[in-house]
mmCIF file of N, CA and C in Angstrom:
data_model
loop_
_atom_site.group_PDB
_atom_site.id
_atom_site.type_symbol
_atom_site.label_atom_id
_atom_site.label_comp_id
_atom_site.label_asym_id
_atom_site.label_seq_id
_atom_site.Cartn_x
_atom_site.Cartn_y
_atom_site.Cartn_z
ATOM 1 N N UNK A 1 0.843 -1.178 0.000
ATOM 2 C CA UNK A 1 0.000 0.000 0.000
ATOM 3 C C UNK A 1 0.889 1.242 0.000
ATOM 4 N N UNK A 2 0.388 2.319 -0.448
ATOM 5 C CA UNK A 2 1.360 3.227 -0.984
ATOM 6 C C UNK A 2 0.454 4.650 -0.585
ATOM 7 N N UNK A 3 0.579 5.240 0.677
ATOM 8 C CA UNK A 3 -0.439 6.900 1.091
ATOM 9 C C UNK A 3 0.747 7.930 0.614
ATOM 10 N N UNK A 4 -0.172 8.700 -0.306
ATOM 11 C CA UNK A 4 -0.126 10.103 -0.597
ATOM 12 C C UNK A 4 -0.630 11.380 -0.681
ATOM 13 N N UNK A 5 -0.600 12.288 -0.995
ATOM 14 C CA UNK A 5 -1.535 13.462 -0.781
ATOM 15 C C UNK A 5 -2.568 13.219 -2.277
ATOM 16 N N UNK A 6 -3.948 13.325 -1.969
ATOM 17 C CA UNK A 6 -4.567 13.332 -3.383
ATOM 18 C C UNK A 6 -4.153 14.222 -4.040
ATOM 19 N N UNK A 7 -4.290 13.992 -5.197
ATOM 20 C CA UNK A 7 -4.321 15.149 -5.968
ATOM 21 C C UNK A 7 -5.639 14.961 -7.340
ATOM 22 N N UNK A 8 -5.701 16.328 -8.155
ATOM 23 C CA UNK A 8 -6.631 16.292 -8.694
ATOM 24 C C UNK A 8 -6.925 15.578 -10.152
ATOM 25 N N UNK A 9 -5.627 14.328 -10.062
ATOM 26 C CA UNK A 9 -5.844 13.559 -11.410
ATOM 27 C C UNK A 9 -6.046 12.281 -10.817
ATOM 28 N N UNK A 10 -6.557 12.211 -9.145
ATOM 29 C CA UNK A 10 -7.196 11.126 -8.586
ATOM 30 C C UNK A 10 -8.391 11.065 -9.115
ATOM 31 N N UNK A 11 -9.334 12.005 -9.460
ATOM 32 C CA UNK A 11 -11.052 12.392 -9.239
ATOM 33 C C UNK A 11 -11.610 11.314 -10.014
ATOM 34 N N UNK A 12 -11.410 10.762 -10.856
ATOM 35 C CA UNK A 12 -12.303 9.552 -11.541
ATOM 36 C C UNK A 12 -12.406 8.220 -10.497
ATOM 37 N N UNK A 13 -11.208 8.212 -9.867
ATOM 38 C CA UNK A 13 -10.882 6.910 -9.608
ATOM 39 C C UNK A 13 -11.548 7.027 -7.687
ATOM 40 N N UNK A 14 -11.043 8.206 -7.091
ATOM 41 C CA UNK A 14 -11.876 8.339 -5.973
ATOM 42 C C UNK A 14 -13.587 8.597 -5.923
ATOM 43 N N UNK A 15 -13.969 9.356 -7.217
ATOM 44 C CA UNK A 15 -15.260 9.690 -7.249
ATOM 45 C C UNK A 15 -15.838 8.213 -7.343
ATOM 46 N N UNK A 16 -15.163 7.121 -8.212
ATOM 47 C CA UNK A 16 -15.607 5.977 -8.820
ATOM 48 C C UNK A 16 -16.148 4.924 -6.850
ATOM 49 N N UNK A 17 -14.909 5.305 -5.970
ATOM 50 C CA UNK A 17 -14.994 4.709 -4.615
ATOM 51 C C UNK A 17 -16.037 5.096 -3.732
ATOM 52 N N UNK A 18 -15.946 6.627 -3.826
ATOM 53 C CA UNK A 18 -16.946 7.473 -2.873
ATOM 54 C C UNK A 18 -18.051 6.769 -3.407
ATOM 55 N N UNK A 19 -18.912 7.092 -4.329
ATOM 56 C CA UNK A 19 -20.066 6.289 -5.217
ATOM 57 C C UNK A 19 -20.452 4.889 -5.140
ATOM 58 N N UNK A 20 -19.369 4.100 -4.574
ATOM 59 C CA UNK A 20 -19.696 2.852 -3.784
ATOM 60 C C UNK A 20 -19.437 2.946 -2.552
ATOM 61 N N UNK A 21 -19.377 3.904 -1.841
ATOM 62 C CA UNK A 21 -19.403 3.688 -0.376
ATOM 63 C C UNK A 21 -20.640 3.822 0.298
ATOM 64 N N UNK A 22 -21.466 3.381 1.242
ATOM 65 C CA UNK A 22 -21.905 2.651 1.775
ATOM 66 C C UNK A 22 -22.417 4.069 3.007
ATOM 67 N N UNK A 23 -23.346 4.642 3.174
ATOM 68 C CA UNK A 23 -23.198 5.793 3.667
ATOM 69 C C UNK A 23 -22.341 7.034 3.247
ATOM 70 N N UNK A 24 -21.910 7.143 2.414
ATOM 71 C CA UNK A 24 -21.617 8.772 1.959
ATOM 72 C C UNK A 24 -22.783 9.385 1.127
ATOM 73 N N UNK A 25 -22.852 10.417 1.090
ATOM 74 C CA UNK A 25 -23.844 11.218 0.156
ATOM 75 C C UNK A 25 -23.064 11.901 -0.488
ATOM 76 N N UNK A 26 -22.997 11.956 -1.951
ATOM 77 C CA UNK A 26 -22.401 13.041 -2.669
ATOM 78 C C UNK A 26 -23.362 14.027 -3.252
ATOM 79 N N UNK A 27 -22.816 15.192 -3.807
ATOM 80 C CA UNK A 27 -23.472 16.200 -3.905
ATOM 81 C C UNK A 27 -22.923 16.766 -5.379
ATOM 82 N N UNK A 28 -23.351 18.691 -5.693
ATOM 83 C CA UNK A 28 -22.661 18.714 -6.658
ATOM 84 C C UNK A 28 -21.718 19.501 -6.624
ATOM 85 N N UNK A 29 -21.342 19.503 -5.149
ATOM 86 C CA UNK A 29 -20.119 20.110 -4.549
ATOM 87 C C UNK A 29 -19.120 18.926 -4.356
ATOM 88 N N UNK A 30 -18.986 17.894 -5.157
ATOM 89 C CA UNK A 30 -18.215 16.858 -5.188
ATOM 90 C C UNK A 30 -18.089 16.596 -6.840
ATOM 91 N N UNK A 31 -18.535 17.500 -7.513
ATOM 92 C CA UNK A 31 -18.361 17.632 -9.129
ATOM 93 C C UNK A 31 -16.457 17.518 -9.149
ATOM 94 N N UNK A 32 -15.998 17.359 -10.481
ATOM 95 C CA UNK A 32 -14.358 17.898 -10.680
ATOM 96 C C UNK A 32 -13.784 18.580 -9.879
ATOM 97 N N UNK A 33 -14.816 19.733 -10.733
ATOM 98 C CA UNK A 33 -14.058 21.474 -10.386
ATOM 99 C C UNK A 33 -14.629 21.579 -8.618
ATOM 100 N N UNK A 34 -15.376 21.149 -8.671
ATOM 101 C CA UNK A 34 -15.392 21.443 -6.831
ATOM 102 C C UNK A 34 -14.161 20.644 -6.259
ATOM 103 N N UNK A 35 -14.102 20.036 -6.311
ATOM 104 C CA UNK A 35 -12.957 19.057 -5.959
ATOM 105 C C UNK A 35 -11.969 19.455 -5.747
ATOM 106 N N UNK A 36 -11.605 19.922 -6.940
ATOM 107 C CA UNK A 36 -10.270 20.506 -7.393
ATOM 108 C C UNK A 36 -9.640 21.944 -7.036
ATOM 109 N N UNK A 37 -10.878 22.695 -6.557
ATOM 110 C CA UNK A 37 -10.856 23.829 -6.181
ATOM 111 C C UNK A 37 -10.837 23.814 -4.619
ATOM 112 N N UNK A 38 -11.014 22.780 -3.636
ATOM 113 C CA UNK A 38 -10.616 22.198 -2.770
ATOM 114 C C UNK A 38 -9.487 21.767 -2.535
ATOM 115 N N UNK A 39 -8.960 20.574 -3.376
ATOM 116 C CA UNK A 39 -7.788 20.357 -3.282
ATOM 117 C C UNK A 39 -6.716 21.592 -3.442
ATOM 118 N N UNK A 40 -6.782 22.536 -4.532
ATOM 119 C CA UNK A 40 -5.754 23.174 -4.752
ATOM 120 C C UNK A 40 -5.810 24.591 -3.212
ATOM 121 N N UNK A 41 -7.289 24.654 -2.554
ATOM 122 C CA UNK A 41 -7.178 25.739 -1.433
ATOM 123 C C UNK A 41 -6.547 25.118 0.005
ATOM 124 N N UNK A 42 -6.451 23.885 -0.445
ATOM 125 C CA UNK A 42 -5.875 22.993 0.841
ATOM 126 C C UNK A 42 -4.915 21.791 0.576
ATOM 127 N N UNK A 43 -3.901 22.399 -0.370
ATOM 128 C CA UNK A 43 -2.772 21.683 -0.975
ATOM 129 C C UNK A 43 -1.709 21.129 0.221
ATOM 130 N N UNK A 44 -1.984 19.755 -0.198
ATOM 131 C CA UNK A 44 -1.448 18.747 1.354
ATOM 132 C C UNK A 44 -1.471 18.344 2.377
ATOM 133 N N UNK A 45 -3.275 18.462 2.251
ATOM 134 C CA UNK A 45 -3.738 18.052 3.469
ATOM 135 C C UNK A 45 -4.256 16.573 3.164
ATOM 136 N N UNK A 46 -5.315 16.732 1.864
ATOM 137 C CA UNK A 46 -5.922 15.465 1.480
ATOM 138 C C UNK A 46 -5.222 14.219 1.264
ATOM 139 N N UNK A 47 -5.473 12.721 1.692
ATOM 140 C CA UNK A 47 -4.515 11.860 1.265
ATOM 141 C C UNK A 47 -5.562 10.655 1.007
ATOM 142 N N UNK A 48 -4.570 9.811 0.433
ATOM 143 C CA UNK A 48 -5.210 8.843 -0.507
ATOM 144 C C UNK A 48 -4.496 7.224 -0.225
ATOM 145 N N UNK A 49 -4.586 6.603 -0.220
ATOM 146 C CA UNK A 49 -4.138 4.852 0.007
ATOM 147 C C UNK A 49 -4.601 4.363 -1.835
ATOM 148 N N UNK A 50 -3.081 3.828 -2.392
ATOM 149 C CA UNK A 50 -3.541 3.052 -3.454
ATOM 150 C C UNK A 50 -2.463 1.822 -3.063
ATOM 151 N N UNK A 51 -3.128 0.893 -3.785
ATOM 152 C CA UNK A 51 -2.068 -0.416 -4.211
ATOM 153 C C UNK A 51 -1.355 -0.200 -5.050
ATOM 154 N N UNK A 52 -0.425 -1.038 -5.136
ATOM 155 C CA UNK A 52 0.876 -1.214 -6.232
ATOM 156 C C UNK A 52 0.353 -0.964 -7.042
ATOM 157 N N UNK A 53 -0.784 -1.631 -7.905
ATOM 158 C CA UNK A 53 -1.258 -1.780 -9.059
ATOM 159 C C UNK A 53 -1.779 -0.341 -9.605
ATOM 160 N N UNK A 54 -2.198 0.642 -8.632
ATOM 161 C CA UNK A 54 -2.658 2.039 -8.556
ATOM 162 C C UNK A 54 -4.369 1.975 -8.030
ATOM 163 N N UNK A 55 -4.727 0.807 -7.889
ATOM 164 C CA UNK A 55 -6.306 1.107 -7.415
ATOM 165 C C UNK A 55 -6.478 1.656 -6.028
ATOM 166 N N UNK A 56 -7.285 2.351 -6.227
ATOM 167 C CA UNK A 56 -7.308 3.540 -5.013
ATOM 168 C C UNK A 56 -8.096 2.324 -3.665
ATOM 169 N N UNK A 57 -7.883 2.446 -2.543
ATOM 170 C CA UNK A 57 -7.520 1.191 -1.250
ATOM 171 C C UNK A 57 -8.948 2.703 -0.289
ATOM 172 N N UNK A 58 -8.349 3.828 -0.436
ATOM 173 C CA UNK A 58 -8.869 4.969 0.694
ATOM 174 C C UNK A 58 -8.604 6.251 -0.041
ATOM 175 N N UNK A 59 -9.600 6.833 0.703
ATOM 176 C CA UNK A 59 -9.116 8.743 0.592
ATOM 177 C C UNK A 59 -9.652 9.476 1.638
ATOM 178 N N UNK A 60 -8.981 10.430 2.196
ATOM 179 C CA UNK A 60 -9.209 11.223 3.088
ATOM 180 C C UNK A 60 -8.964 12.580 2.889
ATOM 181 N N UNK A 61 -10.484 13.653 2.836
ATOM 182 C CA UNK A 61 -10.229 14.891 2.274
ATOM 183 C C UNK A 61 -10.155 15.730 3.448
ATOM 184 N N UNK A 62 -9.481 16.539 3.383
ATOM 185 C CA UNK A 62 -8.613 17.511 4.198
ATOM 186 C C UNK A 62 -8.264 19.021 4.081
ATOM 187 N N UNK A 63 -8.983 19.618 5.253
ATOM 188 C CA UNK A 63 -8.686 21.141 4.915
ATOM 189 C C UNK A 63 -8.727 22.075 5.606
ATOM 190 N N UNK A 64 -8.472 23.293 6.375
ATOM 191 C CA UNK A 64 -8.932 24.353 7.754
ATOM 192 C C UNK A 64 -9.246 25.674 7.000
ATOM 193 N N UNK A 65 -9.665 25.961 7.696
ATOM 194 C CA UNK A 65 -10.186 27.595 7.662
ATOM 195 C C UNK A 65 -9.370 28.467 8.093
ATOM 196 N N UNK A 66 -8.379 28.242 9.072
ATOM 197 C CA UNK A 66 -7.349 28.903 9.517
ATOM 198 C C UNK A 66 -7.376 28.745 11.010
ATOM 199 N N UNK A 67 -8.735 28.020 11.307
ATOM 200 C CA UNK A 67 -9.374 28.198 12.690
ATOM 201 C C UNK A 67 -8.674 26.303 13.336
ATOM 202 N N UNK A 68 -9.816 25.675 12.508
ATOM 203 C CA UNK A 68 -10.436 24.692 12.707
ATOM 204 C C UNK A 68 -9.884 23.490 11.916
ATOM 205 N N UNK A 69 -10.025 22.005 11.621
ATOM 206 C CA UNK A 69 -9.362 21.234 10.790
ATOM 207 C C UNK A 69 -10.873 20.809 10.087
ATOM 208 N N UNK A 70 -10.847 19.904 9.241
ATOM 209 C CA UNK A 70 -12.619 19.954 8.236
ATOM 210 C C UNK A 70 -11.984 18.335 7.865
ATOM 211 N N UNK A 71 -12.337 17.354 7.509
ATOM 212 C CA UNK A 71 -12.392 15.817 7.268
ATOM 213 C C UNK A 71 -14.031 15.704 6.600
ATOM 214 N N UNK A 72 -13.670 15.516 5.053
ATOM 215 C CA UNK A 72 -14.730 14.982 4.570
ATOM 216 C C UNK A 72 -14.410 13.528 3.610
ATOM 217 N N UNK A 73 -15.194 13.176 3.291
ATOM 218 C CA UNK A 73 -14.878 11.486 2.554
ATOM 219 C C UNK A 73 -13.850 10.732 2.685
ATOM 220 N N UNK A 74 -14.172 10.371 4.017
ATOM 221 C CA UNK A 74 -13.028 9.630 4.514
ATOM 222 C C UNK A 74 -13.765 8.087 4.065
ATOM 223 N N UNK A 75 -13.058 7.434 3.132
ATOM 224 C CA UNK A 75 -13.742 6.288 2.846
ATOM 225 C C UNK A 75 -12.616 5.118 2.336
ATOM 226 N N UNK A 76 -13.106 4.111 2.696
ATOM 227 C CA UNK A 76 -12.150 2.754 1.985
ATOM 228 C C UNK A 76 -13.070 1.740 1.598
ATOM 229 N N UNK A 77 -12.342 1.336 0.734
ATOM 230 C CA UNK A 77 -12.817 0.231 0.174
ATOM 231 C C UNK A 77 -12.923 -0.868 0.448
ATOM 232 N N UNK A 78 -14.190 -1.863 0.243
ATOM 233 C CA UNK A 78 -14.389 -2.836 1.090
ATOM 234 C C UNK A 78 -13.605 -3.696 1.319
ATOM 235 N N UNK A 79 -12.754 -3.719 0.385
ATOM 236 C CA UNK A 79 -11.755 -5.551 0.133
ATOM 237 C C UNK A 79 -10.418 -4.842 1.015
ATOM 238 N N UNK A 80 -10.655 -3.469 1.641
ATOM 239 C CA UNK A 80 -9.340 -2.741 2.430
ATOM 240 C C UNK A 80 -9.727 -2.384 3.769
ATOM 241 N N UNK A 81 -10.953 -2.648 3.912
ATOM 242 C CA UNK A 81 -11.396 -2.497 5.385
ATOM 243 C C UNK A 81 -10.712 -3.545 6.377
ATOM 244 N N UNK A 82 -10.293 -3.143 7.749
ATOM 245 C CA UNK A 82 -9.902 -3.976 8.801
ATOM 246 C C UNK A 82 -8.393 -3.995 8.897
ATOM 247 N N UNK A 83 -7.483 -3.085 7.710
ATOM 248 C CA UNK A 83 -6.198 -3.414 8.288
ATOM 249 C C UNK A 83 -6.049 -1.973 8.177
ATOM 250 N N UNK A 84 -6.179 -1.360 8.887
ATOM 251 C CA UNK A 84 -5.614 0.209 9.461
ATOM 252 C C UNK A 84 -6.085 1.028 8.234
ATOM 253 N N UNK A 85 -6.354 1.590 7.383
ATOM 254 C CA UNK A 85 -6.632 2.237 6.235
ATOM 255 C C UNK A 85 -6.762 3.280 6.646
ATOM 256 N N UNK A 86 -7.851 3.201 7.022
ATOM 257 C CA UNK A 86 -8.737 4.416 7.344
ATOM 258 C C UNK A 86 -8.016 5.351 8.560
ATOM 259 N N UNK A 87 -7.929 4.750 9.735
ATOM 260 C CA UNK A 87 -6.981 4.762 10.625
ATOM 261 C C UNK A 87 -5.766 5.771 10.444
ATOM 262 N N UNK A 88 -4.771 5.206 9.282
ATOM 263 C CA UNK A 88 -3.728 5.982 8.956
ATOM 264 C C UNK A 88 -4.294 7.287 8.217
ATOM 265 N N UNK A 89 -4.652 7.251 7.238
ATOM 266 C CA UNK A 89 -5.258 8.249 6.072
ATOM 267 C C UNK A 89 -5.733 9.196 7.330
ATOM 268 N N UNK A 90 -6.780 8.896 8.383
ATOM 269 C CA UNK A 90 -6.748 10.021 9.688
ATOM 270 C C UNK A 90 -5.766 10.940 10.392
ATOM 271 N N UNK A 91 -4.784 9.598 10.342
ATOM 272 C CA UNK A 91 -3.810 10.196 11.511
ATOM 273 C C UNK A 91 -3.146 11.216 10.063
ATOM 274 N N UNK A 92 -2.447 10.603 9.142
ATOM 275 C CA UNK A 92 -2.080 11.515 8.182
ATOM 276 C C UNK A 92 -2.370 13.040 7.877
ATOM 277 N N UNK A 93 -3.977 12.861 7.906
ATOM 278 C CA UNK A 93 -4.732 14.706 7.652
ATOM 279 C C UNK A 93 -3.947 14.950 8.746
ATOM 280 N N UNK A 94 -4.403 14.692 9.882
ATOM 281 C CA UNK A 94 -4.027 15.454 11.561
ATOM 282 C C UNK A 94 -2.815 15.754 11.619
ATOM 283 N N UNK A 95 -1.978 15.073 11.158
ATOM 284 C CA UNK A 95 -0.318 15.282 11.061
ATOM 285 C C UNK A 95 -0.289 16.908 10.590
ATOM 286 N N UNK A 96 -0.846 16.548 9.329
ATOM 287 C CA UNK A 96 -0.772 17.726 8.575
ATOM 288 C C UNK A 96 -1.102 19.070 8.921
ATOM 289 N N UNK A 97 -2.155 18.814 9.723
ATOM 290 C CA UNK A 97 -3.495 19.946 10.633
ATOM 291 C C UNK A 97 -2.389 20.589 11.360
ATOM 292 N N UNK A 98 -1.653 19.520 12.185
ATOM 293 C CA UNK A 98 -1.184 19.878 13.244
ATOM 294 C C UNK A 98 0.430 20.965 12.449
ATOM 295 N N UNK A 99 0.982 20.314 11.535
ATOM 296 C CA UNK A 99 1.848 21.215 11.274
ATOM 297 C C UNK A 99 1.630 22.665 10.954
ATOM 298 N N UNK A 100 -0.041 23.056 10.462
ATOM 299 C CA UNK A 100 -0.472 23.746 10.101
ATOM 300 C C UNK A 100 -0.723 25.037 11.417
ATOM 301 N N UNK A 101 -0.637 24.148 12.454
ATOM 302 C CA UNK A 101 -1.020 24.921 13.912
ATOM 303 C C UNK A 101 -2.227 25.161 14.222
ATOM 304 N N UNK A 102 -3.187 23.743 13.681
ATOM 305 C CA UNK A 102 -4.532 23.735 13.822
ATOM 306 C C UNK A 102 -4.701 22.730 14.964
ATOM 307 N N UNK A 103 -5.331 22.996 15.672
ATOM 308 C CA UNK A 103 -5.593 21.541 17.065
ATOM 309 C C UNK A 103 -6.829 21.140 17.155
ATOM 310 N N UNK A 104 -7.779 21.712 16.505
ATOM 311 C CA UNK A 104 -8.748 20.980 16.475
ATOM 312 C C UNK A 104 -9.481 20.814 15.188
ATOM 313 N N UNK A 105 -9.945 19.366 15.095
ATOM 314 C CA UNK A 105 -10.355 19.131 13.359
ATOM 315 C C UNK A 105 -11.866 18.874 13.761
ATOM 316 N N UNK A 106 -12.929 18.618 12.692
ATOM 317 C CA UNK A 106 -14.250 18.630 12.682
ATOM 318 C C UNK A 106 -14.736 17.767 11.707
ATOM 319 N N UNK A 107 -15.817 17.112 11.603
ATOM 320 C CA UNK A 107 -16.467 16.457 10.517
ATOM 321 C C UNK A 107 -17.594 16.433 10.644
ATOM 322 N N UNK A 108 -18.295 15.549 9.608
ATOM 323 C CA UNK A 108 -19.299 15.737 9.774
ATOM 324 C C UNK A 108 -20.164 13.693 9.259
ATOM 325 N N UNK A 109 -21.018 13.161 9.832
ATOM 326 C CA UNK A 109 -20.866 11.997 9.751
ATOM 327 C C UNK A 109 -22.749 11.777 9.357
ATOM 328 N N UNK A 110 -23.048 10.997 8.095
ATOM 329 C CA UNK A 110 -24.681 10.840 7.910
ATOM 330 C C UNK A 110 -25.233 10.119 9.125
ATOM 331 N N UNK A 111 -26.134 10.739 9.699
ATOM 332 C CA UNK A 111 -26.965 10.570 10.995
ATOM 333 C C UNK A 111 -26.978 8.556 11.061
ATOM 334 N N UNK A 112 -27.856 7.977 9.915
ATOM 335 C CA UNK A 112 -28.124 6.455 9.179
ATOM 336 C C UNK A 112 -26.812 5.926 9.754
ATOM 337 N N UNK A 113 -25.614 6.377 9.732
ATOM 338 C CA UNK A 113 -24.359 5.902 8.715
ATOM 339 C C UNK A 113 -23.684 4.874 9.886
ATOM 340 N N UNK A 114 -24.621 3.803 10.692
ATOM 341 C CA UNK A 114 -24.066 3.574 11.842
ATOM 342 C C UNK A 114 -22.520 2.782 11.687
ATOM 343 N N UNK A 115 -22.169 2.462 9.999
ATOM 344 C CA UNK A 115 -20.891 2.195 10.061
ATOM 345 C C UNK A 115 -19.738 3.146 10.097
ATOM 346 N N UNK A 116 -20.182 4.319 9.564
ATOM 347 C CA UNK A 116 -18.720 5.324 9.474
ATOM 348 C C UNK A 116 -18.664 5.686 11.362
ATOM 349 N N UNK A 117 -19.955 6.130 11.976
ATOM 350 C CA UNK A 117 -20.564 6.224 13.153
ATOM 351 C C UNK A 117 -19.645 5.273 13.939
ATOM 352 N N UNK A 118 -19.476 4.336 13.994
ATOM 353 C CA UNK A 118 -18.591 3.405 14.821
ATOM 354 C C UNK A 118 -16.996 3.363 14.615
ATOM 355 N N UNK A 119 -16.609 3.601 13.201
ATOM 356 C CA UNK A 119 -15.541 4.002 13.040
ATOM 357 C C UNK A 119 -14.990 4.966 13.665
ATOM 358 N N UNK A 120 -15.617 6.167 14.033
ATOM 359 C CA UNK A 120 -15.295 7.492 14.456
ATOM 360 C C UNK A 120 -15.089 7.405 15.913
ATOM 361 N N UNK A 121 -15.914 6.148 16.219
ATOM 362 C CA UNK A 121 -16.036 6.327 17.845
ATOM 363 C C UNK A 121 -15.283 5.264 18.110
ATOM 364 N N UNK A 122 -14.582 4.523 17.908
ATOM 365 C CA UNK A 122 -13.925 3.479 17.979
ATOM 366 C C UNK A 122 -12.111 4.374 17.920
ATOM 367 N N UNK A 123 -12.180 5.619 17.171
ATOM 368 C CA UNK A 123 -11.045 6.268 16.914
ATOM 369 C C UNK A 123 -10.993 7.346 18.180
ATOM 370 N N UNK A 124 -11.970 7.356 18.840
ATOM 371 C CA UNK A 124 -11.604 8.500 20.136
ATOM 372 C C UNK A 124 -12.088 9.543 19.713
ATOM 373 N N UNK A 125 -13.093 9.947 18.080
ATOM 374 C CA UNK A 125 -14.139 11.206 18.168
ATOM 375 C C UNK A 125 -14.875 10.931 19.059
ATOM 376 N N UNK A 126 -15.261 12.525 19.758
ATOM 377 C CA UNK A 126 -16.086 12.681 20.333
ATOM 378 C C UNK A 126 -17.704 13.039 19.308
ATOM 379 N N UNK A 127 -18.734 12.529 19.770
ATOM 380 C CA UNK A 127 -20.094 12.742 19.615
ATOM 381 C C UNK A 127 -20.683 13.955 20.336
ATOM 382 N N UNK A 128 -21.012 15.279 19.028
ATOM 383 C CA UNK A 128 -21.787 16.140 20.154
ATOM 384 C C UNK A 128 -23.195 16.499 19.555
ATOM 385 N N UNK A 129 -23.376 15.743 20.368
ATOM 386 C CA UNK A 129 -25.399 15.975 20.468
ATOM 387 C C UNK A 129 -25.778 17.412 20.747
ATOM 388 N N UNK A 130 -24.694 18.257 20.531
ATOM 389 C CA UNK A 130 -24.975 19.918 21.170
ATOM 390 C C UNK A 130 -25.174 20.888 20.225
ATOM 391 N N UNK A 131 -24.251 19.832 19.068
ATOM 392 C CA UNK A 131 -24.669 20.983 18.085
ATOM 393 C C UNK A 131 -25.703 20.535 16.739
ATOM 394 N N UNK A 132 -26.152 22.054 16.110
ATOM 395 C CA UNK A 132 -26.778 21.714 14.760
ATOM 396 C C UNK A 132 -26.201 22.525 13.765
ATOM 397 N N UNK A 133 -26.595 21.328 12.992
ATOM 398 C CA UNK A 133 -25.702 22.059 11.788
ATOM 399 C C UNK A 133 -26.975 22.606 10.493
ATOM 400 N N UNK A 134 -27.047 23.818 10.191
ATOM 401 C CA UNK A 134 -27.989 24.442 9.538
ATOM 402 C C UNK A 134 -26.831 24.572 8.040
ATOM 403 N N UNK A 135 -27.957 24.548 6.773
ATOM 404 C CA UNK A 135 -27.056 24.470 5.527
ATOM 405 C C UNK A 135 -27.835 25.767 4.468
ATOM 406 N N UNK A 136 -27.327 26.252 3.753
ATOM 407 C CA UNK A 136 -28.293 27.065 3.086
ATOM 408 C C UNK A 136 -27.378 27.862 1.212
ATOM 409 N N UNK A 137 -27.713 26.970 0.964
ATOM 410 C CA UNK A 137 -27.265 27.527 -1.122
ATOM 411 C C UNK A 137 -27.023 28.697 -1.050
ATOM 412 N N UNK A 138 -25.650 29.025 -1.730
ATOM 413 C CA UNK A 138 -25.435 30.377 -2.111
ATOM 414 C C UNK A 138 -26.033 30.541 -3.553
#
């Protein structure tokens, strides 16, 4: 297995993973150019798990505000679940967060999603029932 920072000539091959994952919702803020316009405002945060062969294993998207750390589609693939994947690709963003002089990161997890849901809590996120999160189209 081979982790690197995504980059934006991953997008077929991660969009192709996200789209079979199992609780994610994509949107059309997960188009290319959204993507990409992400990746390039938060160059080296995002990282990715492929095999030798190049098939993408994980990805973990990554990014701050200047404040805060942000973790979205953190996902692996089924035949890569159970040997650290996900796990690392985490600790990896945070590495990064942290060089950044960010200490605290955030996500956001589908309510349903009781598998990513156990993942998170199995990793030492905390669950806060305190907050809501309101959304609204520019």
């Amino acid at each position: 297995m081979n982790y690197r920072e995504m980059l934006v000539e991953d997008y077929d091959a991660v969009y192709q993973l996200w789209s079979h994952t199992t609780g994610m919702a994509l949107s059309d803020a997960d188009s290319r150019i959204e993507i990409s316009r992400y990746l390039e405002r938060n160059q080296g945060f995002s990282q990715l798990c492929e095999y030798e062969d190049g098939r993408i294993a994980g990805t973990a998207m990554c990014g701050h505000d200047g404040r805060r750390g942000y973790l979205y589609h953190v996902a692996v693939s089924g035949e890569s679940r159970g040997f650290g994947v996900g796990r690392e690709l985490v600790a990896r963003c945070l590495k990064q967060l942290r060089k950044a002089g960010i200490t605290k990161c955030h996500l956001m997890v589908i309510g349903d999603n009781k598998l990513g849901r156990t993942f998170w809590e199995k990793l030492g996120w905390q669950y806060r029932d305190s907050i809501v999160l309101y959304s609204h189209d520019t």
